Amino acid sequence: MSSALEAVAVLGDDLRRRLYDHVRRSPAPVTRDEAARDAGISRKLAAFHLDKLVAVGLLSVSYARPAGLRRAGRTPKVYAPAETSLQISIPPREHGLLAGILLRAVRHQAPGESGTDAALRSAASHGRSLGAADRDRLRPGRLGPERALTYVADLLERHGFEPARDAPTRMSLRNCPFHPMAADDPDLVCAINHAFVSGLLDGLGATTLDATLAPRPGNCCVTLATRPPSP
């Protein structure tokens, strides 16, 4: 999020926005001289702003001598659009995550399996994969349940859930990263959300925690709590 915000801030300058648009429209990488001519500014000023755009990841820079240029000296820098995309949403949204879950469900739907069951299976599988990738770093299974809840919050925060500790043993998720699509089919999207979070806990090895489906207006439909001790 912070890098995307920095990029948006850089594009808030009208001159940088014009330079960025010129580079994106160009069929070939653009030199500083070409950018300066298009913007009607000095080469030095164009270089300053182009390098700002590179610094926040909007443009890439390389060295290439344009065709037909035989002048001796240093090979000029050329600028091209970076192969990255930026998206900002406040509060955070993870529509790409939901789309990926549904795409995998369609690809791997078993014969006779309903679309809903395929989606829930896909969500749980994806959650387990993400949790397993962080298991060695977080290791919540080696912690007491209350500390495990704190560590799990770190991973959920990265996916836009905005976890909030309501009590030492309970955590709510204040943001639904799949909103507003959840409004179209709340039962399905909330079930996918629950399957994803449950799978994530499973992948992490957070055996002392449970994810519960508990829809609340304005919040994510999932809450997490420590399991009661065994009798």
C-alpha atoms as a printed R data frame, in Angstrom:
    type eleno elety resid chain resno       x       y       z
1   ATOM     1    CA   MET     A     1   0.000   0.000   0.000
2   ATOM     2    CA   SER     A     2   2.733   2.498   0.939
3   ATOM     3    CA   SER     A     3   4.563   2.113  -2.389
4   ATOM     4    CA   ALA     A     4   1.305   2.599  -4.277
5   ATOM     5    CA   LEU     A     5   0.564   5.727  -2.271
6   ATOM     6    CA   GLU     A     6   4.031   7.069  -3.050
7   ATOM     7    CA   ALA     A     7   3.434   6.468  -6.755
8   ATOM     8    CA   VAL     A     8   0.106   8.281  -6.647
9   ATOM     9    CA   ALA     A     9   1.735  11.184  -4.806
10  ATOM    10    CA   VAL     A    10   4.415  11.431  -7.496
11  ATOM    11    CA   LEU     A    11   1.762  11.486 -10.223
12  ATOM    12    CA   GLY     A    12   0.019  14.318  -8.397
13  ATOM    13    CA   ASP     A    13   2.497  16.663 -10.071
14  ATOM    14    CA   ASP     A    14   1.049  17.707 -13.460
15  ATOM    15    CA   LEU     A    15   4.427  17.740 -15.210
16  ATOM    16    CA   ARG     A    16   5.323  14.252 -14.020
17  ATOM    17    CA   ARG     A    17   1.935  13.029 -15.086
18  ATOM    18    CA   ARG     A    18   2.485  14.403 -18.598
19  ATOM    19    CA   LEU     A    19   5.926  12.804 -18.792
20  ATOM    20    CA   TYR     A    20   4.551   9.495 -17.563
21  ATOM    21    CA   ASP     A    21   1.688   9.589 -20.081
22  ATOM    22    CA   HIS     A    22   4.133  10.378 -22.888
23  ATOM    23    CA   VAL     A    23   6.329   7.394 -22.031
24  ATOM    24    CA   ARG     A    24   3.304   5.082 -21.803
25  ATOM    25    CA   ARG     A    25   1.997   6.231 -25.196
26  ATOM    26    CA   SER     A    26   5.341   5.905 -26.924
27  ATOM    27    CA   PRO     A    27   5.830   2.753 -29.041
28  ATOM    28    CA   ALA     A    28   9.507   2.634 -28.021
29  ATOM    29    CA   PRO     A    29  11.558   3.626 -24.967
30  ATOM    30    CA   VAL     A    30  11.939   7.382 -24.607
31  ATOM    31    CA   THR     A    31  15.149   9.344 -24.078
32  ATOM    32    CA   ARG     A    32  15.418  12.343 -21.793
33  ATOM    33    CA   ASP     A    33  15.757  14.609 -24.815
34  ATOM    34    CA   GLU     A    34  12.569  13.247 -26.374
35  ATOM    35    CA   ALA     A    35  10.640  13.594 -23.116
36  ATOM    36    CA   ALA     A    36  11.923  17.141 -22.655
37  ATOM    37    CA   ARG     A    37  10.853  18.174 -26.154
38  ATOM    38    CA   ASP     A    38   7.380  16.739 -25.711
39  ATOM    39    CA   ALA     A    39   6.897  18.504 -22.360
40  ATOM    40    CA   GLY     A    40   8.560  21.752 -23.477
41  ATOM    41    CA   ILE     A    41  11.081  21.725 -20.623
42  ATOM    42    CA   SER     A    42  14.837  21.437 -20.237
43  ATOM    43    CA   ARG     A    43  16.574  18.087 -20.473
44  ATOM    44    CA   LYS     A    44  17.833  18.458 -16.902
45  ATOM    45    CA   LEU     A    45  14.343  19.036 -15.530
46  ATOM    46    CA   ALA     A    46  12.965  16.120 -17.554
47  ATOM    47    CA   ALA     A    47  15.712  13.862 -16.181
48  ATOM    48    CA   PHE     A    48  14.859  14.870 -12.623
49  ATOM    49    CA   HIS     A    49  11.173  14.026 -12.999
50  ATOM    50    CA   LEU     A    50  11.728  10.858 -15.027
51  ATOM    51    CA   ASP     A    51  14.065   9.510 -12.349
52  ATOM    52    CA   LYS     A    52  11.419  10.279  -9.721
53  ATOM    53    CA   LEU     A    53   9.010   8.106 -11.687
54  ATOM    54    CA   VAL     A    54  11.614   5.338 -11.798
55  ATOM    55    CA   ALA     A    55  12.200   5.595  -8.038
56  ATOM    56    CA   VAL     A    56   8.543   4.782  -7.239
57  ATOM    57    CA   GLY     A    57   8.350   1.944  -9.752
58  ATOM    58    CA   LEU     A    58   6.238   3.572 -12.458
59  ATOM    59    CA   LEU     A    59   8.971   3.600 -15.102
60  ATOM    60    CA   SER     A    60  11.962   1.406 -15.838
61  ATOM    61    CA   VAL     A    61  15.266   2.742 -17.122
62  ATOM    62    CA   SER     A    62  17.965   1.227 -19.299
63  ATOM    63    CA   TYR     A    63  20.695   2.347 -21.668
64  ATOM    64    CA   ALA     A    64  20.205   2.177 -25.431
65  ATOM    65    CA   ARG     A    65  21.408   4.196 -28.368
66  ATOM    66    CA   PRO     A    66  18.445   5.110 -30.593
67  ATOM    67    CA   ALA     A    67  18.568   3.930 -34.196
68  ATOM    68    CA   GLY     A    68  20.394   6.368 -36.462
69  ATOM    69    CA   LEU     A    69  22.178   8.149 -33.604
70  ATOM    70    CA   ARG     A    70  25.925   7.953 -34.281
71  ATOM    71    CA   ARG     A    71  27.109  10.606 -31.854
72  ATOM    72    CA   ALA     A    72  30.078   9.569 -29.752
73  ATOM    73    CA   GLY     A    73  29.836   9.584 -25.983
74  ATOM    74    CA   ARG     A    74  27.777   7.914 -23.320
75  ATOM    75    CA   THR     A    75  24.840   5.761 -24.327
76  ATOM    76    CA   PRO     A    76  21.721   7.674 -23.268
77  ATOM    77    CA   LYS     A    77  19.210   6.532 -20.706
78  ATOM    78    CA   VAL     A    78  15.856   5.461 -22.077
79  ATOM    79    CA   TYR     A    79  12.613   5.132 -20.140
80  ATOM    80    CA   ALA     A    80   9.760   2.656 -20.561
81  ATOM    81    CA   PRO     A    81   6.633   1.776 -18.551
82  ATOM    82    CA   ALA     A    82   7.446  -0.546 -15.674
83  ATOM    83    CA   GLU     A    83   5.901  -4.015 -15.794
84  ATOM    84    CA   THR     A    84   3.955  -3.424 -12.617
85  ATOM    85    CA   SER     A    85   0.408  -2.438 -11.825
86  ATOM    86    CA   LEU     A    86  -0.681  -0.337  -8.888
87  ATOM    87    CA   GLN     A    87  -3.993  -0.423  -7.083
88  ATOM    88    CA   ILE     A    88  -5.104   1.559  -4.066
89  ATOM    89    CA   SER     A    89  -8.208   0.885  -2.044
90  ATOM    90    CA   ILE     A    90  -9.115   2.379   1.307
91  ATOM    91    CA   PRO     A    91 -10.139   0.278   3.121
92  ATOM    92    CA   PRO     A    92  -8.118  -2.536   1.512
93  ATOM    93    CA   ARG     A    93  -9.819  -4.784  -1.025
94  ATOM    94    CA   GLU     A    94  -8.560  -8.116  -2.357
95  ATOM    95    CA   HIS     A    95 -10.740  -8.661  -5.404
96  ATOM    96    CA   GLY     A    96  -7.812 -10.365  -7.141
97  ATOM    97    CA   LEU     A    97  -7.618 -12.906  -4.328
98  ATOM    98    CA   LEU     A    98 -11.309 -13.757  -4.650
99  ATOM    99    CA   ALA     A    99 -11.042 -13.920  -8.442
100 ATOM   100    CA   GLY     A   100  -8.078 -16.297  -8.173
101 ATOM   101    CA   ILE     A   101  -9.971 -18.564  -5.784
102 ATOM   102    CA   LEU     A   102 -12.963 -18.712  -8.121
103 ATOM   103    CA   LEU     A   103 -10.786 -19.245 -11.197
104 ATOM   104    CA   ARG     A   104  -9.056 -22.228  -9.583
105 ATOM   105    CA   ALA     A   105 -12.451 -23.563  -8.542
106 ATOM   106    CA   VAL     A   106 -13.643 -23.527 -12.151
107 ATOM   107    CA   ARG     A   107 -10.422 -25.112 -13.423
108 ATOM   108    CA   HIS     A   108 -10.390 -27.928 -10.871
109 ATOM   109    CA   GLN     A   109 -14.061 -28.584 -10.241
110 ATOM   110    CA   ALA     A   110 -14.486 -32.311  -9.762
111 ATOM   111    CA   PRO     A   111 -17.141 -34.303 -11.642
112 ATOM   112    CA   GLY     A   112 -20.411 -34.067  -9.765
113 ATOM   113    CA   GLU     A   113 -19.079 -31.341  -7.451
114 ATOM   114    CA   SER     A   114 -21.203 -28.223  -7.076
115 ATOM   115    CA   GLY     A   115 -19.780 -24.833  -7.911
116 ATOM   116    CA   THR     A   116 -20.146 -23.766  -4.277
117 ATOM   117    CA   ASP     A   117 -18.274 -26.810  -2.975
118 ATOM   118    CA   ALA     A   118 -15.518 -26.268  -5.545
119 ATOM   119    CA   ALA     A   119 -15.192 -22.621  -4.482
120 ATOM   120    CA   LEU     A   120 -14.962 -23.520  -0.788
121 ATOM   121    CA   ARG     A   121 -12.401 -26.224  -1.479
122 ATOM   122    CA   SER     A   122 -10.359 -23.778  -3.572
123 ATOM   123    CA   ALA     A   123 -10.516 -21.124  -0.833
124 ATOM   124    CA   ALA     A   124  -9.369 -23.535   1.860
125 ATOM   125    CA   SER     A   125  -6.561 -24.851  -0.337
126 ATOM   126    CA   HIS     A   126  -5.315 -21.368  -1.148
127 ATOM   127    CA   GLY     A   127  -5.447 -20.368   2.506
128 ATOM   128    CA   ARG     A   128  -3.428 -23.448   3.477
129 ATOM   129    CA   SER     A   129  -0.800 -22.629   0.861
130 ATOM   130    CA   LEU     A   130  -0.391 -19.066   2.121
131 ATOM   131    CA   GLY     A   131  -0.271 -20.219   5.725
132 ATOM   132    CA   ALA     A   132   2.292 -22.920   5.009
133 ATOM   133    CA   ALA     A   133   4.522 -20.360   3.298
134 ATOM   134    CA   ASP     A   134   4.655 -18.365   6.558
135 ATOM   135    CA   ARG     A   135   4.734 -21.272   8.997
136 ATOM   136    CA   ASP     A   136   8.506 -21.224   9.549
137 ATOM   137    CA   ARG     A   137   8.494 -17.460  10.125
138 ATOM   138    CA   LEU     A   138   5.517 -17.218  12.460
139 ATOM   139    CA   ARG     A   139   5.478 -20.697  14.044
140 ATOM   140    CA   PRO     A   140   2.230 -20.071  15.917
141 ATOM   141    CA   GLY     A   141   1.950 -23.756  16.752
142 ATOM   142    CA   ARG     A   142   4.854 -23.365  19.181
143 ATOM   143    CA   LEU     A   143   3.265 -20.447  21.003
144 ATOM   144    CA   GLY     A   144   0.558 -20.135  23.593
145 ATOM   145    CA   PRO     A   145  -2.886 -19.463  22.092
146 ATOM   146    CA   GLU     A   146  -2.943 -15.751  22.943
147 ATOM   147    CA   ARG     A   147   0.461 -15.101  21.387
148 ATOM   148    CA   ALA     A   148  -0.514 -17.242  18.392
149 ATOM   149    CA   LEU     A   149  -3.492 -14.940  17.876
150 ATOM   150    CA   THR     A   150  -1.129 -11.964  17.755
151 ATOM   151    CA   TYR     A   151   1.118 -13.618  15.175
152 ATOM   152    CA   VAL     A   152  -1.811 -14.661  12.970
153 ATOM   153    CA   ALA     A   153  -3.011 -11.047  12.979
154 ATOM   154    CA   ASP     A   154   0.179 -10.088  11.124
155 ATOM   155    CA   LEU     A   155  -0.640 -12.325   8.175
156 ATOM   156    CA   LEU     A   156  -4.308 -11.350   8.091
157 ATOM   157    CA   GLU     A   157  -3.299  -7.682   8.110
158 ATOM   158    CA   ARG     A   158  -1.325  -8.227   4.911
159 ATOM   159    CA   HIS     A   159  -4.463  -9.472   3.189
160 ATOM   160    CA   GLY     A   160  -6.569  -6.494   4.212
161 ATOM   161    CA   PHE     A   161  -8.669  -7.996   7.015
162 ATOM   162    CA   GLU     A   162  -7.807  -5.278   9.572
163 ATOM   163    CA   PRO     A   163  -7.729  -7.568  12.634
164 ATOM   164    CA   ALA     A   164  -8.638  -6.040  16.004
165 ATOM   165    CA   ARG     A   165  -8.207  -7.669  19.406
166 ATOM   166    CA   ASP     A   166 -11.568  -7.588  21.192
167 ATOM   167    CA   ALA     A   167 -10.314  -9.589  24.158
168 ATOM   168    CA   PRO     A   168  -7.126 -11.489  25.044
169 ATOM   169    CA   THR     A   169  -8.627 -14.632  23.513
170 ATOM   170    CA   ARG     A   170 -10.721 -13.166  20.685
171 ATOM   171    CA   MET     A   171 -10.030 -11.197  17.516
172 ATOM   172    CA   SER     A   172 -12.494  -9.692  15.065
173 ATOM   173    CA   LEU     A   173 -11.741  -8.754  11.476
174 ATOM   174    CA   ARG     A   174 -12.963  -5.213  10.938
175 ATOM   175    CA   ASN     A   175 -12.695  -5.162   7.147
176 ATOM   176    CA   CYS     A   176 -14.034  -7.527   4.492
177 ATOM   177    CA   PRO     A   177 -11.440  -7.557   1.698
178 ATOM   178    CA   PHE     A   178 -14.067  -9.003  -0.657
179 ATOM   179    CA   HIS     A   179 -16.501  -6.100  -0.236
180 ATOM   180    CA   PRO     A   180 -18.610  -4.949  -2.117
181 ATOM   181    CA   MET     A   181 -18.929  -8.282  -3.934
182 ATOM   182    CA   ALA     A   182 -20.042  -9.819  -0.661
183 ATOM   183    CA   ALA     A   183 -23.249  -7.774  -0.981
184 ATOM   184    CA   ASP     A   184 -24.157  -9.628  -4.213
185 ATOM   185    CA   ASP     A   185 -24.082 -13.066  -2.580
186 ATOM   186    CA   PRO     A   186 -23.254 -12.752   1.120
187 ATOM   187    CA   ASP     A   187 -23.796 -16.430   1.919
188 ATOM   188    CA   LEU     A   188 -21.337 -17.587  -0.743
189 ATOM   189    CA   VAL     A   189 -18.697 -14.898  -0.238
190 ATOM   190    CA   CYS     A   190 -18.787 -15.224   3.553
191 ATOM   191    CA   ALA     A   191 -18.448 -19.000   3.256
192 ATOM   192    CA   ILE     A   192 -15.443 -18.528   0.947
193 ATOM   193    CA   ASN     A   193 -13.963 -16.064   3.423
194 ATOM   194    CA   HIS     A   194 -14.408 -18.516   6.303
195 ATOM   195    CA   ALA     A   195 -12.892 -21.378   4.293
196 ATOM   196    CA   PHE     A   196  -9.919 -19.209   3.330
197 ATOM   197    CA   VAL     A   197  -9.180 -18.061   6.904
198 ATOM   198    CA   SER     A   198  -9.670 -21.591   8.273
199 ATOM   199    CA   GLY     A   199  -7.301 -22.946   5.632
200 ATOM   200    CA   LEU     A   200  -4.772 -20.266   6.488
201 ATOM   201    CA   LEU     A   201  -4.838 -21.298  10.163
202 ATOM   202    CA   ASP     A   202  -4.426 -24.911   9.119
203 ATOM   203    CA   GLY     A   203  -1.455 -24.087   6.898
204 ATOM   204    CA   LEU     A   204   0.178 -22.070   9.665
205 ATOM   205    CA   GLY     A   205  -0.250 -24.925  12.101
206 ATOM   206    CA   ALA     A   206  -2.168 -22.633  14.465
207 ATOM   207    CA   THR     A   207  -3.886 -25.542  16.196
208 ATOM   208    CA   THR     A   208  -4.895 -23.470  19.230
209 ATOM   209    CA   LEU     A   209  -7.103 -21.118  17.189
210 ATOM   210    CA   ASP     A   210 -10.524 -21.414  15.572
211 ATOM   211    CA   ALA     A   211 -12.145 -19.318  12.840
212 ATOM   212    CA   THR     A   212 -15.894 -18.875  13.287
213 ATOM   213    CA   LEU     A   213 -18.427 -17.641  10.769
214 ATOM   214    CA   ALA     A   214 -20.192 -14.783  12.557
215 ATOM   215    CA   PRO     A   215 -21.523 -12.145  10.132
216 ATOM   216    CA   ARG     A   216 -21.772  -8.597  11.518
217 ATOM   217    CA   PRO     A   217 -22.815  -5.446   9.651
218 ATOM   218    CA   GLY     A   218 -19.827  -3.391   8.533
219 ATOM   219    CA   ASN     A   219 -17.263  -6.058   9.438
220 ATOM   220    CA   CYS     A   220 -15.781  -9.218   8.031
221 ATOM   221    CA   CYS     A   221 -17.978 -12.246   8.661
222 ATOM   222    CA   VAL     A   222 -15.174 -14.221  10.373
223 ATOM   223    CA   THR     A   223 -13.905 -13.982  13.934
224 ATOM   224    CA   LEU     A   224 -10.965 -15.815  15.502
225 ATOM   225    CA   ALA     A   225 -10.672 -17.097  19.040
226 ATOM   226    CA   THR     A   226  -8.460 -19.363  21.079
227 ATOM   227    CA   ARG     A   227  -9.750 -22.863  21.641
228 ATOM   228    CA   PRO     A   228 -10.852 -23.666  25.174
229 ATOM   229    CA   PRO     A   229  -8.432 -25.955  26.983
230 ATOM   230    CA   SER     A   230  -9.151 -29.641  26.775
231 ATOM   231    CA   PRO     A   231 -10.794 -31.088  29.883
